[in-house]
């Protein structure tokens, strides 16, 4: 059993009362493992026909989510499908917030606290590479991981940024149709999954997280258009970071209402009385009000000066003793107001000016020789050049001036003297029918050999080949004679941790 902090246990006993023993027993059970199919790569039915995993069971709140047996010899994280971006391994409860966001193709969507990328790639799956997905992470190292996952999943319409919420709010006033705030939190819901989170937990940290969440939500409000949807989510049980954060936000921003949405089996209502749950101060710092000292039914320690928000019962809690997943909280909020007729969101920075396609003749030659599709069809002004790197920008991409950008749409490849070298991102974004030449890695053993960097033999016309495994693109190869030179990135080969 995970060694839970005493103050945490004390508070949970206050909150859960007679359900507390069942909550404690959940920490003696194994955690649930799940993956989410990437709808950009193919349909759920196609995947299920090919899946080598046994006992896949659907996750109730995500149509493409499946539990799998974590004790199986066939580990999804080590399978070639993982490297091909066919699915994303994701904790099942963590699939709920992006599902309730209900992003649609063609919209402007922001994932404000996006690393490592589970929810970003889930949103992208719903958007089907249409519209603009801005995914932001304030920490540089985590932003790089986010960018790598965006690449692996074949996402073409993402702008990956490494900014503060405050700076983004200055650039995108009233710009987004939907915003997900998966807020940095005390991580109490992950104690069963990550014991390190237990050692880092404190009552003071809970309060620090709650204060930071207020700042992030205020920034999100500035960026959401009238009528837009805002999802607030955490992976903690702390009332100050859940019902408390929402109550404080509604006190500051009267234009919002909490939407009543469908709850799936095992999901619990938010508790309005917890919105102002008090963590009593003592001479030694913060301490939880425990046992008979606190009566949540009458709100002994609630701040009676604050407005009561009964609609908080429409928010959602996921407790590990009630659902097959870890602890999470989410609220679905809508900003009131109508969009003016003919309204068009426009970033304060303006739109990014593209490169003239004639100035990328090496890419045009590669496309003519290797592809069956015209990636620039109706997109002649959407090429962007970073040094030697060439990108295909999402439609109406904001200017990257004064923004720290890690990825600006689809990385096409590198412009070199008199030639173009396609990127790994481009391979993962293409399908077999998009290219003139492809090579199927017929067995899992052959696929693993390719992923390890081995050179393969092949008969065929010389040139670039899209390497596929069971029909899913996985990388590039270049044939000369009967030798297929391996262009799988060296940094991703066998030693990659998954």
Coordinates of C-alpha atoms in Angstrom, one line a residue:
X1 CA 0.0 0.0 0.0
X2 CA 1.2 3.5 -0.9
X3 CA 2.4 5.4 2.2
X4 CA -0.2 8.2 2.1
X5 CA 0.6 11.5 3.9
X6 CA -1.2 11.7 7.3
X7 CA -2.8 15.2 6.6
X8 CA -4.1 13.9 3.3
X9 CA -5.7 10.9 4.9
X10 CA -7.2 13.0 7.6
X11 CA -8.8 15.3 5.1
X12 CA -10.1 12.5 2.9
X13 CA -11.7 10.9 5.9
X14 CA -13.5 14.2 6.6
X15 CA -14.6 14.4 3.0
X16 CA -15.7 10.8 2.3
X17 CA -17.0 9.8 5.8
X18 CA -18.4 6.2 5.5
X19 CA -16.9 5.8 2.0
X20 CA -13.4 6.4 3.3
X21 CA -12.5 2.7 4.0
X22 CA -13.4 1.8 0.4
X23 CA -11.3 4.7 -0.8
X24 CA -8.3 3.4 1.3
X25 CA -8.8 -0.2 -0.1
X26 CA -8.4 1.1 -3.6
X27 CA -4.7 1.8 -2.8
X28 CA -4.2 -1.9 -2.2
X29 CA -5.3 -2.7 -5.8
X30 CA -3.4 -2.5 -9.0
X31 CA -3.9 0.5 -11.2
X32 CA -5.7 0.2 -14.5
X33 CA -3.8 0.4 -17.8
X34 CA -5.3 1.9 -21.0
X35 CA -4.6 3.1 -24.4
X36 CA -6.4 5.4 -26.8
X37 CA -6.6 4.7 -30.5
X38 CA -5.4 7.6 -32.8
X39 CA -8.3 8.3 -35.1
X40 CA -6.0 10.3 -37.4
X41 CA -4.2 7.0 -38.3
X42 CA -7.3 4.9 -38.9
X43 CA -10.6 3.7 -37.5
X44 CA -11.3 1.8 -34.3
X45 CA -12.5 -1.2 -36.3
X46 CA -9.3 -1.3 -38.3
X47 CA -7.2 -1.3 -35.2
X48 CA -9.2 -4.0 -33.4
X49 CA -8.8 -6.3 -36.4
X50 CA -5.0 -6.0 -36.1
X51 CA -4.5 -5.5 -32.4
X52 CA -2.2 -8.1 -30.8
X53 CA -3.4 -7.2 -27.3
X54 CA -5.8 -9.4 -25.4
X55 CA -8.9 -8.5 -23.3
X56 CA -9.3 -5.0 -24.6
X57 CA -12.3 -3.4 -22.9
X58 CA -13.8 0.0 -23.7
X59 CA -13.4 3.1 -21.5
X60 CA -16.9 4.5 -20.9
X61 CA -16.1 8.1 -21.5
X62 CA -13.8 7.9 -24.5
X63 CA -15.0 6.2 -27.7
X64 CA -11.5 5.3 -28.7
X65 CA -10.2 4.3 -25.3
X66 CA -9.5 0.7 -24.2
X67 CA -8.3 -0.9 -21.0
X68 CA -5.7 -3.6 -21.5
X69 CA -4.1 -6.3 -19.4
X70 CA -0.9 -4.8 -18.0
X71 CA 0.4 -8.3 -17.1
X72 CA 0.4 -9.5 -20.7
X73 CA 3.7 -10.4 -22.4
X74 CA 2.6 -8.3 -25.3
X75 CA 3.4 -4.8 -23.9
X76 CA 1.7 -2.0 -25.9
X77 CA 4.5 0.5 -25.1
X78 CA 7.1 -1.8 -26.8
X79 CA 5.1 -2.7 -29.9
X80 CA 5.8 -1.2 -33.3
X81 CA 2.2 0.2 -33.3
X82 CA 3.3 2.6 -30.5
X83 CA 6.2 4.0 -32.6
X84 CA 3.8 4.4 -35.6
X85 CA 1.5 6.5 -33.5
X86 CA -1.4 4.1 -33.8
X87 CA -2.3 4.7 -30.2
X88 CA -1.3 6.7 -27.1
X89 CA -0.9 5.0 -23.8
X90 CA -3.0 7.1 -21.4
X91 CA -4.4 6.7 -17.9
X92 CA -8.2 6.0 -18.3
X93 CA -9.5 8.8 -16.1
X94 CA -7.2 11.3 -17.9
X95 CA -9.2 10.7 -21.1
X96 CA -12.3 12.4 -19.6
X97 CA -11.4 16.1 -19.9
X98 CA -10.6 16.1 -23.6
X99 CA -13.6 14.0 -24.3
X100 CA -15.9 16.6 -22.6
X101 CA -14.1 19.4 -24.5
X102 CA -15.8 18.1 -27.7
X103 CA -13.4 19.8 -30.1
X104 CA -14.4 19.7 -33.7
X105 CA -12.7 20.0 -37.1
X106 CA -12.1 23.6 -38.2
X107 CA -12.1 25.2 -34.7
X108 CA -9.5 27.2 -32.9
X109 CA -8.6 25.1 -29.8
X110 CA -6.1 25.7 -27.0
X111 CA -4.6 23.1 -24.6
X112 CA -3.0 25.6 -22.2
X113 CA -1.0 23.2 -19.9
X114 CA -0.4 20.5 -22.5
X115 CA 2.7 18.3 -21.7
X116 CA 3.4 15.5 -22.0
X117 CA 0.7 15.4 -24.7
X118 CA -2.0 12.9 -23.9
X119 CA -4.9 15.3 -24.0
X120 CA -3.4 17.3 -26.8
X121 CA -3.2 14.2 -29.0
X122 CA -6.7 13.3 -28.0
X123 CA -8.0 16.7 -29.0
X124 CA -6.2 16.4 -32.3
X125 CA -7.8 13.1 -32.9
X126 CA -11.2 14.8 -32.7
X127 CA -10.1 17.7 -34.9
X128 CA -8.9 15.4 -37.7
X129 CA -6.1 17.8 -38.7
X130 CA -8.6 20.6 -39.5
X131 CA -8.5 23.9 -37.8
X132 CA -5.8 25.2 -35.4
X133 CA -4.7 23.4 -32.2
X134 CA -2.4 25.5 -30.0
X135 CA -0.7 23.3 -27.4
X136 CA 1.4 25.1 -24.8
X137 CA 3.7 24.1 -22.1
X138 CA 5.6 26.5 -19.8
X139 CA 8.5 24.2 -19.0
X140 CA 11.0 23.9 -21.8
X141 CA 12.0 20.2 -21.3
X142 CA 8.4 19.1 -21.0
X143 CA 7.5 21.2 -24.1
X144 CA 10.0 19.2 -26.1
X145 CA 8.3 15.9 -25.0
X146 CA 5.0 17.4 -26.0
X147 CA 6.4 18.3 -29.5
X148 CA 7.7 14.7 -29.9
X149 CA 4.3 13.2 -29.1
X150 CA 2.6 15.6 -31.5
X151 CA 5.0 14.3 -34.2
X152 CA 4.6 10.6 -33.4
X153 CA 0.8 10.9 -33.7
X154 CA 0.9 12.4 -37.2
X155 CA -0.7 15.7 -36.1
X156 CA -0.4 18.4 -38.8
X157 CA -2.5 21.3 -37.4
X158 CA -0.6 21.9 -34.1
X159 CA 1.3 25.0 -33.0
X160 CA 3.5 23.9 -30.1
X161 CA 4.5 26.8 -27.9
X162 CA 6.6 27.2 -24.8
X163 CA 5.0 30.3 -23.2
X164 CA 3.5 31.6 -20.0
X165 CA -0.3 31.8 -19.9
X166 CA 0.0 35.5 -19.3
X167 CA 1.9 36.1 -22.5
X168 CA -0.4 33.9 -24.5
X169 CA -3.4 35.9 -23.2
X170 CA -1.8 39.1 -24.6
X171 CA -1.6 37.5 -28.0
X172 CA -4.9 35.6 -28.3
X173 CA -7.6 37.9 -26.8
X174 CA -11.0 36.2 -27.4
X175 CA -9.5 34.0 -30.1
X176 CA -10.3 30.4 -29.1
X177 CA -13.5 28.4 -29.5
X178 CA -12.5 25.9 -26.8
X179 CA -9.8 25.8 -24.1
X180 CA -8.6 23.0 -22.0
X181 CA -7.0 23.9 -18.7
X182 CA -5.5 20.7 -17.3
X183 CA -4.1 22.6 -14.4
X184 CA -0.8 21.9 -12.6
X185 CA -2.0 20.5 -9.2
X186 CA -0.9 18.7 -6.1
X187 CA -1.3 15.4 -7.9
X188 CA -3.2 13.6 -5.1
X189 CA -5.1 11.5 -7.7
X190 CA -1.8 10.0 -8.9
X191 CA -0.6 8.7 -5.5
X192 CA -1.4 5.1 -6.5
X193 CA 0.3 5.5 -9.8
X194 CA 3.3 7.6 -8.7
X195 CA 4.5 7.2 -5.2
X196 CA 7.0 10.1 -5.6
X197 CA 4.0 12.4 -5.7
X198 CA 3.3 11.3 -2.0
X199 CA 6.7 12.5 -0.8
X200 CA 6.3 15.9 -2.6
X201 CA 2.8 16.6 -1.2
X202 CA 2.1 19.1 1.6
X203 CA -0.9 21.3 2.6
X204 CA 1.2 24.3 1.7
X205 CA 1.7 23.0 -1.8
X206 CA -2.1 22.4 -2.2
X207 CA -2.6 26.1 -1.4
X208 CA 0.2 27.2 -3.7
X209 CA -1.4 25.1 -6.6
X210 CA -4.8 26.7 -5.9
X211 CA -3.4 30.2 -6.2
X212 CA -1.6 29.3 -9.4
X213 CA -4.8 27.8 -10.8
X214 CA -6.6 31.1 -10.2
X215 CA -4.0 32.9 -12.3
X216 CA -4.2 30.3 -15.2
X217 CA -8.0 30.4 -15.3
X218 CA -8.0 34.2 -15.5
X219 CA -5.7 34.0 -18.5
X220 CA -7.9 31.3 -20.1
X221 CA -10.9 33.6 -19.7
X222 CA -9.2 36.3 -21.7
X223 CA -8.5 34.0 -24.6
X224 CA -12.0 32.3 -24.9
X225 CA -14.5 33.9 -27.2
X226 CA -18.2 34.5 -26.2
X227 CA -20.1 31.2 -26.3
X228 CA -16.9 29.2 -26.1
X229 CA -16.3 26.1 -23.9
X230 CA -13.7 25.9 -21.1
X231 CA -12.8 22.6 -19.5
X232 CA -11.0 22.8 -16.1
X233 CA -9.4 19.6 -14.9
X234 CA -7.0 18.4 -12.2
X235 CA -5.7 15.0 -11.0
X236 CA -6.2 15.9 -7.3
X237 CA -8.9 15.4 -4.7
X238 CA -8.1 18.7 -2.9
X239 CA -11.3 20.8 -2.6
X240 CA -9.3 24.0 -2.8
X241 CA -8.0 23.0 -6.2
X242 CA -11.3 21.6 -7.5
X243 CA -14.7 23.0 -6.3
X244 CA -12.7 25.8 -4.7
X245 CA -11.0 26.9 -7.9
X246 CA -14.3 26.8 -9.8
X247 CA -16.2 28.8 -7.1
X248 CA -13.5 31.4 -7.0
X249 CA -13.5 31.6 -10.8
X250 CA -17.2 32.1 -10.9
X251 CA -17.0 34.8 -8.3
X252 CA -14.5 36.7 -10.5
X253 CA -16.2 35.9 -13.8
X254 CA -19.9 36.2 -13.8
X255 CA -20.2 35.5 -17.6
X256 CA -19.7 31.7 -17.0
X257 CA -22.1 28.9 -16.2
X258 CA -21.3 25.3 -15.4
X259 CA -22.9 23.0 -17.9
X260 CA -24.8 19.9 -16.8
X261 CA -23.3 17.1 -18.8
X262 CA -23.7 13.3 -18.9
X263 CA -22.0 11.5 -16.2
X264 CA -20.9 7.9 -16.8
X265 CA -21.2 5.0 -14.3
X266 CA -19.0 5.6 -11.3
X267 CA -18.6 9.3 -11.8
X268 CA -19.6 11.5 -8.8
X269 CA -21.0 15.0 -8.5
X270 CA -18.9 17.9 -7.3
X271 CA -19.9 19.0 -3.8
X272 CA -20.8 22.7 -3.4
X273 CA -20.1 22.6 0.3
X274 CA -16.4 21.7 -0.5
X275 CA -15.9 24.9 -2.4
X276 CA -14.7 26.7 0.7
X277 CA -13.4 23.7 2.7
X278 CA -10.9 25.1 5.2
X279 CA -7.4 23.9 5.8
X280 CA -7.0 25.3 9.3
X281 CA -3.8 27.1 10.1
X282 CA -1.8 26.2 13.2
X283 CA 1.5 27.4 14.8
X284 CA 3.4 24.8 12.8
X285 CA 1.8 25.7 9.5
X286 CA -1.2 24.3 7.7
X287 CA -3.2 21.4 9.1
X288 CA -6.3 19.5 8.0
X289 CA -9.4 19.9 10.0
X290 CA -10.1 16.3 11.0
X291 CA -12.7 14.0 12.6
X292 CA -15.2 15.7 14.9
X293 CA -13.5 19.0 14.5
X294 CA -15.1 19.4 11.1
X295 CA -18.7 18.9 10.1
X296 CA -18.9 19.2 6.3
X297 CA -22.7 18.8 6.4
X298 CA -23.1 22.2 8.2
X299 CA -20.0 23.8 6.9
X300 CA -18.4 24.7 10.2
X301 CA -15.4 26.2 8.5
X302 CA -16.9 27.6 5.4
X303 CA -16.6 31.3 4.6
X304 CA -20.1 32.5 4.8
X305 CA -19.3 35.7 3.0
X306 CA -18.8 34.0 -0.3
X307 CA -21.5 33.3 -2.7
X308 CA -22.8 29.7 -2.8
X309 CA -22.6 28.0 -6.2
X310 CA -25.1 25.1 -6.2
X311 CA -24.3 24.4 -9.9
X312 CA -20.9 23.0 -8.7
X313 CA -22.8 19.7 -8.3
X314 CA -22.7 19.5 -12.1
X315 CA -18.9 19.2 -12.0
X316 CA -17.4 15.7 -12.0
X317 CA -15.2 13.8 -9.6
X318 CA -13.6 10.5 -10.4
X319 CA -12.6 8.5 -7.3
X320 CA -10.5 5.3 -7.6
X321 CA -12.9 3.3 -5.4
X322 CA -15.8 4.1 -7.8
X323 CA -14.3 4.1 -11.3
X324 CA -11.6 2.0 -13.0
X325 CA -9.0 4.8 -13.0
X326 CA -7.2 7.3 -10.9
X327 CA -8.5 10.4 -9.1
X328 CA -9.6 13.3 -11.3
X329 CA -11.8 16.3 -11.3
X330 CA -13.3 18.3 -14.2
X331 CA -15.8 21.1 -14.8
X332 CA -17.4 22.0 -18.1
X333 CA -17.9 25.8 -18.3
X334 CA -19.5 27.9 -21.0
X335 CA -18.8 31.6 -21.5
X336 CA -22.0 33.5 -22.1
X337 CA -22.5 36.0 -24.9
X338 CA -23.2 35.8 -28.7
X339 CA -20.7 36.1 -31.5
X340 CA -21.3 39.2 -33.6
X341 CA -22.4 38.4 -37.2
X342 CA -19.4 37.9 -39.4
X343 CA -17.0 37.7 -36.4
X344 CA -13.6 36.3 -37.2
X345 CA -11.0 35.6 -34.5
X346 CA -7.7 37.4 -35.2
X347 CA -4.6 37.2 -33.1
X348 CA -3.0 40.4 -32.0
X349 CA 0.2 39.4 -33.6
X350 CA -1.5 39.0 -37.0
X351 CA -1.1 36.0 -39.3
X352 CA 2.2 34.3 -40.3
X353 CA 3.3 35.2 -43.8
X354 CA 4.2 32.1 -45.8
X355 CA 7.1 31.3 -48.1
X356 CA 6.5 31.4 -51.8
X357 CA 6.4 27.8 -53.0
X358 CA 8.7 28.6 -55.9
X359 CA 11.4 29.2 -53.2
X360 CA 11.2 25.6 -52.1
X361 CA 11.8 24.0 -55.5
X362 CA 13.7 21.1 -53.8
X363 CA 10.6 20.2 -51.9
X364 CA 8.4 20.5 -55.0
X365 CA 10.8 18.1 -56.8
X366 CA 10.6 15.6 -54.0
X367 CA 6.9 15.8 -53.9
X368 CA 6.6 15.2 -57.6
X369 CA 9.0 12.2 -57.4
X370 CA 7.8 10.5 -54.2
X371 CA 4.2 11.5 -53.5
X372 CA 0.8 10.9 -55.1
X373 CA -0.8 13.8 -53.2
X374 CA -0.2 17.5 -53.6
X375 CA 0.5 18.7 -50.0
X376 CA 0.3 22.3 -51.2
X377 CA -3.1 22.0 -53.0
X378 CA -4.9 25.3 -52.1
X379 CA -2.1 26.0 -49.6
X380 CA 0.5 27.8 -51.7
X381 CA 1.0 30.4 -49.0
X382 CA 1.4 28.1 -46.1
X383 CA 5.0 27.0 -46.3
X384 CA 7.3 28.3 -43.5
X385 CA 11.0 28.1 -43.4
X386 CA 13.1 27.9 -40.1
X387 CA 16.7 28.0 -41.3
X388 CA 16.9 24.9 -43.5
X389 CA 13.7 23.4 -41.9
X390 CA 10.5 23.5 -43.9
X391 CA 7.0 23.4 -42.4
X392 CA 3.5 23.3 -43.7
X393 CA 1.6 25.7 -41.5
X394 CA -2.0 25.1 -40.3
X395 CA -4.7 27.3 -41.9
X396 CA -4.7 30.9 -40.6
X397 CA -1.7 30.3 -38.4
X398 CA -0.9 33.2 -36.1
X399 CA 2.4 35.0 -36.5
X400 CA 5.2 33.4 -34.5
X401 CA 6.8 36.8 -33.9
X402 CA 7.3 37.2 -30.1
X403 CA 6.3 33.6 -29.5
X404 CA 8.5 30.7 -28.4
X405 CA 7.6 28.0 -30.9
X406 CA 8.8 24.4 -31.0
X407 CA 6.6 23.2 -33.9
X408 CA 4.6 25.3 -36.4
X409 CA 2.4 22.7 -38.1
X410 CA 3.8 19.8 -40.0
X411 CA 7.6 19.5 -40.3
X412 CA 8.1 18.6 -43.9
X413 CA 11.8 18.2 -43.9
X414 CA 15.2 19.8 -44.6
X415 CA 16.1 21.9 -47.6
X416 CA 19.7 21.1 -48.5
X417 CA 21.7 22.2 -51.5
X418 CA 20.0 20.8 -54.6
X419 CA 18.0 18.3 -52.6
X420 CA 15.3 17.8 -50.0
X421 CA 15.3 15.3 -47.2
X422 CA 11.9 14.4 -45.8
X423 CA 11.3 14.5 -42.1
X424 CA 10.2 11.7 -39.8
X425 CA 7.1 13.8 -39.0
X426 CA 6.1 13.8 -42.7
X427 CA 6.4 10.0 -42.8
X428 CA 4.1 9.6 -39.8
X429 CA 1.6 12.0 -41.3
X430 CA 1.3 10.2 -44.6
X431 CA -0.6 7.1 -45.5
X432 CA 0.4 4.3 -47.9
X433 CA -2.0 5.6 -50.6
X434 CA -0.3 9.0 -50.4
X435 CA 3.1 7.8 -51.7
X436 CA 4.3 6.3 -55.0
X437 CA 6.6 3.8 -53.3
X438 CA 6.2 1.9 -50.0
X439 CA 7.7 -1.1 -48.3
X440 CA 5.6 -3.2 -45.9
X441 CA 7.5 -4.6 -42.9
X442 CA 5.8 -7.9 -43.1
X443 CA 6.5 -9.3 -39.6
X444 CA 6.9 -7.8 -36.1
X445 CA 10.5 -9.1 -36.1
X446 CA 11.2 -7.2 -39.3
X447 CA 9.5 -4.1 -38.0
X448 CA 11.7 -4.2 -34.8
X449 CA 14.8 -4.6 -37.0
X450 CA 13.9 -1.5 -38.9
X451 CA 13.1 0.4 -35.6
X452 CA 16.6 -0.7 -34.4
X453 CA 18.2 0.9 -37.4
X454 CA 19.0 -2.2 -39.5
X455 CA 19.5 -1.9 -43.2
X456 CA 17.1 -4.1 -45.2
X457 CA 17.1 -5.7 -48.7
X458 CA 14.4 -4.9 -51.2
X459 CA 13.9 -5.1 -55.0
X460 CA 12.3 -2.0 -56.6
X461 CA 12.8 1.4 -58.1
X462 CA 15.4 3.6 -56.4
X463 CA 14.2 6.5 -54.3
X464 CA 12.3 7.3 -51.1
X465 CA 10.0 4.7 -49.6
X466 CA 7.4 5.0 -46.9
X467 CA 8.0 2.1 -44.5
X468 CA 4.8 0.6 -43.2
X469 CA 3.8 -2.0 -40.7
X470 CA 0.4 -3.6 -41.1
X471 CA -0.5 -0.6 -43.3
X472 CA 0.5 2.1 -40.8
X473 CA 3.4 4.4 -41.7
X474 CA 6.4 4.2 -39.4
X475 CA 9.3 6.0 -41.1
X476 CA 11.3 6.5 -44.3
X477 CA 13.7 4.3 -46.2
X478 CA 15.7 5.1 -49.3
X479 CA 16.5 2.4 -51.9
X480 CA 19.7 2.3 -53.9
X481 CA 20.4 -0.9 -55.7
X482 CA 18.8 -3.6 -53.6
X483 CA 19.7 -2.0 -50.3
X484 CA 17.1 0.0 -48.3
X485 CA 19.0 2.6 -46.3
X486 CA 17.3 3.1 -42.9
X487 CA 16.2 6.7 -42.2
X488 CA 14.5 6.0 -38.9
X489 CA 15.8 8.7 -36.5
X490 CA 18.8 7.6 -34.5
X491 CA 17.5 9.2 -31.4
X492 CA 14.4 7.0 -31.5
X493 CA 16.0 3.7 -32.1
X494 CA 15.7 0.6 -29.8
X495 CA 17.1 2.4 -26.8
X496 CA 14.2 4.8 -26.7
X497 CA 12.3 4.7 -23.4
X498 CA 8.6 4.1 -23.7

